[in-house]
């Protein structure tokens, strides 16, 4: 018996007579699932609107195949098998990609020292200070700034100690930083004598992070408070060499503010 047009996959209009029971209505995909699961049999008669009579499921294989194809999930096409030559080309391509990635890491580790130095200079200049001295000894950078309005000075000793890939990959990009704040004082001789006694006592030997060290320059008449810290360069310099000047400037302002208060509290005239 020819069948009318099949219902759509979402139309629940198919009835099945199974073991004396009338089941349904079902949608076509549901009927196929039940048939494949053994919940229906090929001998079971079925009917949907438009059919003139009931017929057995096995008499309409085109009907079953239609909904089985509709229910089959559509996935990506199976991968095309690669030839041995294509496989080797893919391996070679990955080696080149990894080499570029390694070179990028090496360049970043070797350049970040100069980038950090430039960032500190820029941030300190933006804070109103003028660079009056800069030198390096191959390991440390020494910077001295002066605010021409009030005569105060800010000094730095910068040491980027994770310039090799092994240490930087383990602990990140880190720098040991000494920040100092200084002001000119009138009684520099008296203060120098007191400081010499402190140095002789060993109080300031091997200063730990957060320990404030006091020093004085008899020639210029400045007294300095300085502190050692470790700064994470990953927080202010991205892998794309973008610099977070705002955060860096805030670190410098906070350090100067703390050292200024200590200096004035201890050596107030």
mmCIF file of C-alpha atoms in Angstrom:
data_model
loop_
_atom_site.group_PDB
_atom_site.id
_atom_site.type_symbol
_atom_site.label_atom_id
_atom_site.label_comp_id
_atom_site.label_asym_id
_atom_site.label_seq_id
_atom_site.Cartn_x
_atom_site.Cartn_y
_atom_site.Cartn_z
ATOM 1 C CA UNK A 1 0.000 0.000 0.000
ATOM 2 C CA UNK A 2 1.503 3.357 -0.963
ATOM 3 C CA UNK A 3 1.987 5.716 1.964
ATOM 4 C CA UNK A 4 0.900 9.341 2.029
ATOM 5 C CA UNK A 5 3.376 12.142 2.724
ATOM 6 C CA UNK A 6 5.311 11.394 5.891
ATOM 7 C CA UNK A 7 4.665 13.563 8.924
ATOM 8 C CA UNK A 8 7.434 15.909 9.993
ATOM 9 C CA UNK A 9 9.906 14.752 12.640
ATOM 10 C CA UNK A 10 8.183 16.777 15.359
ATOM 11 C CA UNK A 11 4.600 15.700 14.630
ATOM 12 C CA UNK A 12 3.320 13.213 17.237
ATOM 13 C CA UNK A 13 0.699 11.540 15.045
ATOM 14 C CA UNK A 14 1.893 7.932 14.619
ATOM 15 C CA UNK A 15 -0.038 5.125 16.366
ATOM 16 C CA UNK A 16 1.241 1.567 16.886
ATOM 17 C CA UNK A 17 -0.611 -1.603 17.912
ATOM 18 C CA UNK A 18 1.765 -3.627 20.120
ATOM 19 C CA UNK A 19 0.822 -6.811 22.011
ATOM 20 C CA UNK A 20 -2.849 -5.942 22.119
ATOM 21 C CA UNK A 21 -2.289 -2.343 23.158
ATOM 22 C CA UNK A 22 -2.716 0.781 21.098
ATOM 23 C CA UNK A 23 0.351 2.992 21.725
ATOM 24 C CA UNK A 24 1.000 6.559 20.715
ATOM 25 C CA UNK A 25 0.779 8.964 19.232
ATOM 26 C CA UNK A 26 4.545 9.205 18.621
ATOM 27 C CA UNK A 27 6.787 11.350 16.499
ATOM 28 C CA UNK A 28 8.789 9.483 13.863
ATOM 29 C CA UNK A 29 12.199 9.629 15.661
ATOM 30 C CA UNK A 30 10.601 8.333 18.867
ATOM 31 C CA UNK A 31 9.082 5.390 17.028
ATOM 32 C CA UNK A 32 12.488 4.495 15.532
ATOM 33 C CA UNK A 33 14.156 4.690 18.954
ATOM 34 C CA UNK A 34 11.537 2.356 20.447
ATOM 35 C CA UNK A 35 11.888 -0.063 17.541
ATOM 36 C CA UNK A 36 15.687 -0.129 17.852
ATOM 37 C CA UNK A 37 15.390 -0.630 21.623
ATOM 38 C CA UNK A 38 13.082 -3.637 21.187
ATOM 39 C CA UNK A 39 10.087 -1.858 22.717
ATOM 40 C CA UNK A 40 8.277 -2.299 19.398
ATOM 41 C CA UNK A 41 8.454 -5.122 16.862
ATOM 42 C CA UNK A 42 8.647 -5.139 13.087
ATOM 43 C CA UNK A 43 5.393 -7.137 13.104
ATOM 44 C CA UNK A 44 3.524 -4.329 14.890
ATOM 45 C CA UNK A 45 0.945 -2.500 12.745
ATOM 46 C CA UNK A 46 1.125 1.283 12.573
ATOM 47 C CA UNK A 47 -1.000 4.103 11.227
ATOM 48 C CA UNK A 48 -0.925 7.885 10.904
ATOM 49 C CA UNK A 49 -3.468 10.327 9.419
ATOM 50 C CA UNK A 50 -3.766 9.964 5.662
ATOM 51 C CA UNK A 51 -3.271 6.203 5.612
ATOM 52 C CA UNK A 52 -6.274 4.159 4.457
ATOM 53 C CA UNK A 53 -5.464 1.237 6.748
ATOM 54 C CA UNK A 54 -2.951 -0.128 9.251
ATOM 55 C CA UNK A 55 0.145 -1.910 7.958
ATOM 56 C CA UNK A 56 3.067 -3.631 9.668
ATOM 57 C CA UNK A 57 6.247 -1.676 10.292
ATOM 58 C CA UNK A 58 8.265 -4.213 8.294
ATOM 59 C CA UNK A 59 6.106 -3.405 5.269
ATOM 60 C CA UNK A 60 7.301 0.224 5.243
ATOM 61 C CA UNK A 61 11.126 0.129 5.421
ATOM 62 C CA UNK A 62 11.316 3.468 3.616
ATOM 63 C CA UNK A 63 9.254 5.007 6.426
ATOM 64 C CA UNK A 64 11.598 3.650 9.125
ATOM 65 C CA UNK A 65 14.743 4.623 7.168
ATOM 66 C CA UNK A 66 13.415 8.146 6.692
ATOM 67 C CA UNK A 67 13.126 8.844 10.412
ATOM 68 C CA UNK A 68 16.274 6.905 11.306
ATOM 69 C CA UNK A 69 18.239 9.204 8.998
ATOM 70 C CA UNK A 70 16.523 12.246 10.488
ATOM 71 C CA UNK A 71 17.378 11.128 14.016
ATOM 72 C CA UNK A 72 21.023 10.398 13.233
ATOM 73 C CA UNK A 73 23.190 13.160 14.737
ATOM 74 C CA UNK A 74 25.144 15.238 12.280
ATOM 75 C CA UNK A 75 28.768 15.465 13.331
ATOM 76 C CA UNK A 76 31.967 16.690 11.775
ATOM 77 C CA UNK A 77 33.261 14.684 8.865
ATOM 78 C CA UNK A 78 35.791 12.030 9.782
ATOM 79 C CA UNK A 79 39.354 13.263 9.579
ATOM 80 C CA UNK A 80 41.128 12.614 6.346
ATOM 81 C CA UNK A 81 44.038 10.249 6.970
ATOM 82 C CA UNK A 82 47.339 12.066 6.632
ATOM 83 C CA UNK A 83 50.143 10.784 4.520
ATOM 84 C CA UNK A 84 53.520 10.228 6.167
ATOM 85 C CA UNK A 85 54.826 13.329 4.411
ATOM 86 C CA UNK A 86 51.951 15.432 5.805
ATOM 87 C CA UNK A 87 52.608 14.069 9.304
ATOM 88 C CA UNK A 88 56.253 15.067 9.128
ATOM 89 C CA UNK A 89 55.319 18.522 7.838
ATOM 90 C CA UNK A 90 52.975 18.953 10.817
ATOM 91 C CA UNK A 91 55.723 17.948 13.274
ATOM 92 C CA UNK A 92 58.141 20.386 11.634
ATOM 93 C CA UNK A 93 55.558 23.183 11.833
ATOM 94 C CA UNK A 94 55.096 22.595 15.576
ATOM 95 C CA UNK A 95 58.859 22.726 16.109
ATOM 96 C CA UNK A 96 59.016 26.116 14.406
ATOM 97 C CA UNK A 97 56.033 27.430 16.415
ATOM 98 C CA UNK A 98 57.637 26.319 19.693
ATOM 99 C CA UNK A 99 60.907 27.920 18.662
ATOM 100 C CA UNK A 100 59.196 31.268 18.125
ATOM 101 C CA UNK A 101 57.468 30.937 21.495
ATOM 102 C CA UNK A 102 60.819 30.244 23.182
ATOM 103 C CA UNK A 103 62.423 33.189 21.404
ATOM 104 C CA UNK A 104 59.592 35.462 22.578
ATOM 105 C CA UNK A 105 60.135 34.319 26.183
ATOM 106 C CA UNK A 106 63.899 34.797 25.907
ATOM 107 C CA UNK A 107 63.521 38.280 24.423
ATOM 108 C CA UNK A 108 61.040 39.280 27.117
ATOM 109 C CA UNK A 109 63.340 38.081 29.904
ATOM 110 C CA UNK A 110 66.335 39.904 28.410
ATOM 111 C CA UNK A 111 64.514 43.165 27.620
ATOM 112 C CA UNK A 112 62.399 43.605 30.721
ATOM 113 C CA UNK A 113 65.329 45.050 32.698
ATOM 114 C CA UNK A 114 65.637 48.049 30.357
ATOM 115 C CA UNK A 115 61.861 48.390 30.141
ATOM 116 C CA UNK A 116 61.582 48.448 33.934
ATOM 117 C CA UNK A 117 64.338 51.063 34.181
ATOM 118 C CA UNK A 118 62.568 53.292 31.669
ATOM 119 C CA UNK A 119 59.227 52.808 33.428
ATOM 120 C CA UNK A 120 60.662 53.897 36.799
ATOM 121 C CA UNK A 121 62.204 56.991 35.221
ATOM 122 C CA UNK A 122 58.958 57.924 33.481
ATOM 123 C CA UNK A 123 56.787 57.399 36.572
ATOM 124 C CA UNK A 124 59.147 59.404 38.801
ATOM 125 C CA UNK A 125 59.335 62.264 36.297
ATOM 126 C CA UNK A 126 55.533 62.288 36.166
ATOM 127 C CA UNK A 127 55.532 62.650 39.964
ATOM 128 C CA UNK A 128 57.318 66.004 39.627
ATOM 129 C CA UNK A 129 60.938 64.911 40.061
ATOM 130 C CA UNK A 130 63.859 65.601 37.728
ATOM 131 C CA UNK A 131 66.509 63.012 36.920
ATOM 132 C CA UNK A 132 69.908 64.303 38.079
ATOM 133 C CA UNK A 133 72.011 61.138 38.040
ATOM 134 C CA UNK A 134 71.912 57.704 36.395
ATOM 135 C CA UNK A 135 74.551 54.991 36.279
ATOM 136 C CA UNK A 136 74.836 51.203 36.233
ATOM 137 C CA UNK A 137 77.469 48.729 37.372
ATOM 138 C CA UNK A 138 76.365 45.858 35.142
ATOM 139 C CA UNK A 139 74.076 44.430 37.795
ATOM 140 C CA UNK A 140 72.357 47.384 39.462
ATOM 141 C CA UNK A 141 70.928 50.632 38.136
ATOM 142 C CA UNK A 142 71.323 53.687 40.360
ATOM 143 C CA UNK A 143 69.009 56.654 39.874
ATOM 144 C CA UNK A 144 68.746 59.960 41.674
ATOM 145 C CA UNK A 145 65.941 62.472 41.260
ATOM 146 C CA UNK A 146 65.295 65.885 42.748
ATOM 147 C CA UNK A 147 62.145 67.928 43.129
ATOM 148 C CA UNK A 148 63.332 71.429 42.239
ATOM 149 C CA UNK A 149 60.379 73.016 44.042
ATOM 150 C CA UNK A 150 61.049 71.689 47.557
ATOM 151 C CA UNK A 151 64.549 70.229 47.166
ATOM 152 C CA UNK A 152 63.539 66.707 48.197
ATOM 153 C CA UNK A 153 65.201 63.766 46.471
ATOM 154 C CA UNK A 154 64.231 60.244 45.527
ATOM 155 C CA UNK A 155 66.851 57.574 44.854
ATOM 156 C CA UNK A 156 66.611 54.027 43.505
ATOM 157 C CA UNK A 157 68.789 50.953 43.235
ATOM 158 C CA UNK A 158 67.188 48.532 40.763
ATOM 159 C CA UNK A 159 68.264 44.924 40.312
ATOM 160 C CA UNK A 160 66.338 42.598 37.996
ATOM 161 C CA UNK A 161 67.496 39.208 39.265
ATOM 162 C CA UNK A 162 65.298 36.853 37.213
ATOM 163 C CA UNK A 163 66.716 37.554 33.780
ATOM 164 C CA UNK A 164 67.178 33.871 32.903
ATOM 165 C CA UNK A 165 64.271 31.748 31.727
ATOM 166 C CA UNK A 166 64.607 29.099 34.425
ATOM 167 C CA UNK A 167 64.216 31.424 37.408
ATOM 168 C CA UNK A 168 61.608 33.625 35.722
ATOM 169 C CA UNK A 169 59.463 30.593 34.850
ATOM 170 C CA UNK A 170 59.654 29.381 38.457
ATOM 171 C CA UNK A 171 59.027 32.609 40.415
ATOM 172 C CA UNK A 172 58.087 35.113 37.714
ATOM 173 C CA UNK A 173 59.834 38.346 36.803
ATOM 174 C CA UNK A 174 61.098 39.910 40.036
ATOM 175 C CA UNK A 175 63.331 42.858 40.906
ATOM 176 C CA UNK A 176 65.052 43.831 44.111
ATOM 177 C CA UNK A 177 64.400 47.524 44.606
ATOM 178 C CA UNK A 178 65.877 49.981 47.054
ATOM 179 C CA UNK A 179 63.836 53.178 47.299
ATOM 180 C CA UNK A 180 65.182 56.167 49.188
ATOM 181 C CA UNK A 181 63.786 59.572 50.117
ATOM 182 C CA UNK A 182 66.042 62.437 51.154
ATOM 183 C CA UNK A 183 65.900 66.039 52.362
ATOM 184 C CA UNK A 184 68.602 68.593 53.037
ATOM 185 C CA UNK A 185 69.111 69.318 56.762
ATOM 186 C CA UNK A 186 71.092 71.936 58.602
ATOM 187 C CA UNK A 187 72.615 69.812 61.349
ATOM 188 C CA UNK A 188 74.091 67.196 59.036
ATOM 189 C CA UNK A 189 77.313 66.852 61.081
ATOM 190 C CA UNK A 190 75.482 65.889 64.267
ATOM 191 C CA UNK A 191 73.299 63.447 62.383
ATOM 192 C CA UNK A 192 76.308 61.889 60.666
ATOM 193 C CA UNK A 193 77.935 61.212 64.019
ATOM 194 C CA UNK A 194 74.801 59.469 65.263
ATOM 195 C CA UNK A 195 74.565 57.428 62.085
ATOM 196 C CA UNK A 196 78.193 56.318 62.331
ATOM 197 C CA UNK A 197 77.531 55.001 65.808
ATOM 198 C CA UNK A 198 74.528 53.041 64.503
ATOM 199 C CA UNK A 199 76.512 51.582 61.639
ATOM 200 C CA UNK A 200 79.291 50.503 63.994
ATOM 201 C CA UNK A 201 76.744 48.768 66.160
ATOM 202 C CA UNK A 202 75.656 46.640 63.182
ATOM 203 C CA UNK A 203 72.026 47.684 63.411
ATOM 204 C CA UNK A 204 71.708 48.189 59.649
ATOM 205 C CA UNK A 205 73.823 45.325 58.386
ATOM 206 C CA UNK A 206 71.987 42.908 56.044
ATOM 207 C CA UNK A 207 68.759 44.886 56.012
ATOM 208 C CA UNK A 208 65.679 42.764 55.336
ATOM 209 C CA UNK A 209 62.704 43.869 53.224
ATOM 210 C CA UNK A 210 60.804 46.565 55.062
ATOM 211 C CA UNK A 211 63.750 47.587 57.242
ATOM 212 C CA UNK A 212 64.375 51.324 56.923
ATOM 213 C CA UNK A 213 68.045 52.313 56.649
ATOM 214 C CA UNK A 214 69.229 55.863 57.251
ATOM 215 C CA UNK A 215 72.193 57.359 55.458
ATOM 216 C CA UNK A 216 73.597 60.860 54.984
ATOM 217 C CA UNK A 217 75.675 62.688 52.409
ATOM 218 C CA UNK A 218 77.934 65.162 54.181
ATOM 219 C CA UNK A 219 78.940 66.856 50.925
ATOM 220 C CA UNK A 220 75.419 67.705 49.765
ATOM 221 C CA UNK A 221 73.868 67.999 53.224
ATOM 222 C CA UNK A 222 71.159 65.411 52.487
ATOM 223 C CA UNK A 223 69.928 62.729 54.821
ATOM 224 C CA UNK A 224 68.157 59.719 53.327
ATOM 225 C CA UNK A 225 65.798 57.039 54.533
ATOM 226 C CA UNK A 226 65.800 53.995 52.277
ATOM 227 C CA UNK A 227 64.089 50.623 52.238
ATOM 228 C CA UNK A 228 64.667 47.342 50.372
ATOM 229 C CA UNK A 229 61.757 45.562 48.703
ATOM 230 C CA UNK A 230 61.034 42.935 46.072
ATOM 231 C CA UNK A 231 58.706 44.026 43.275
ATOM 232 C CA UNK A 232 56.828 41.713 40.920
ATOM 233 C CA UNK A 233 57.404 43.047 37.424
ATOM 234 C CA UNK A 234 54.639 40.798 36.088
ATOM 235 C CA UNK A 235 52.150 43.119 37.818
ATOM 236 C CA UNK A 236 53.266 46.194 35.893
ATOM 237 C CA UNK A 237 54.711 44.906 32.587
ATOM 238 C CA UNK A 238 52.667 42.651 30.305
ATOM 239 C CA UNK A 239 54.017 40.130 27.817
ATOM 240 C CA UNK A 240 53.132 42.666 25.115
ATOM 241 C CA UNK A 241 55.403 45.199 26.851
ATOM 242 C CA UNK A 242 52.471 47.302 27.992
ATOM 243 C CA UNK A 243 53.341 49.161 31.203
ATOM 244 C CA UNK A 244 50.923 49.892 34.022
ATOM 245 C CA UNK A 245 52.348 53.314 34.876
ATOM 246 C CA UNK A 246 49.510 54.068 37.269
ATOM 247 C CA UNK A 247 50.312 51.095 39.522
ATOM 248 C CA UNK A 248 54.062 51.735 39.374
ATOM 249 C CA UNK A 249 53.601 55.423 40.239
ATOM 250 C CA UNK A 250 51.414 54.411 43.182
ATOM 251 C CA UNK A 251 54.167 52.113 44.493
ATOM 252 C CA UNK A 252 56.665 54.961 44.272
ATOM 253 C CA UNK A 253 54.320 57.478 45.930
ATOM 254 C CA UNK A 254 53.542 55.048 48.757
ATOM 255 C CA UNK A 255 57.239 54.359 49.369
ATOM 256 C CA UNK A 256 58.135 58.060 49.376
ATOM 257 C CA UNK A 257 55.248 58.883 51.667
ATOM 258 C CA UNK A 258 56.283 56.274 54.255
ATOM 259 C CA UNK A 259 59.959 57.273 54.115
ATOM 260 C CA UNK A 260 59.154 60.986 54.338
ATOM 261 C CA UNK A 261 57.099 60.437 57.487
ATOM 262 C CA UNK A 262 59.858 58.345 59.027
ATOM 263 C CA UNK A 263 62.533 60.902 58.158
ATOM 264 C CA UNK A 264 60.625 63.875 59.536
ATOM 265 C CA UNK A 265 59.514 61.998 62.613
ATOM 266 C CA UNK A 266 63.015 60.960 63.526
ATOM 267 C CA UNK A 267 65.023 64.038 62.573
ATOM 268 C CA UNK A 268 62.553 66.854 63.164
ATOM 269 C CA UNK A 269 64.352 70.061 63.965
#
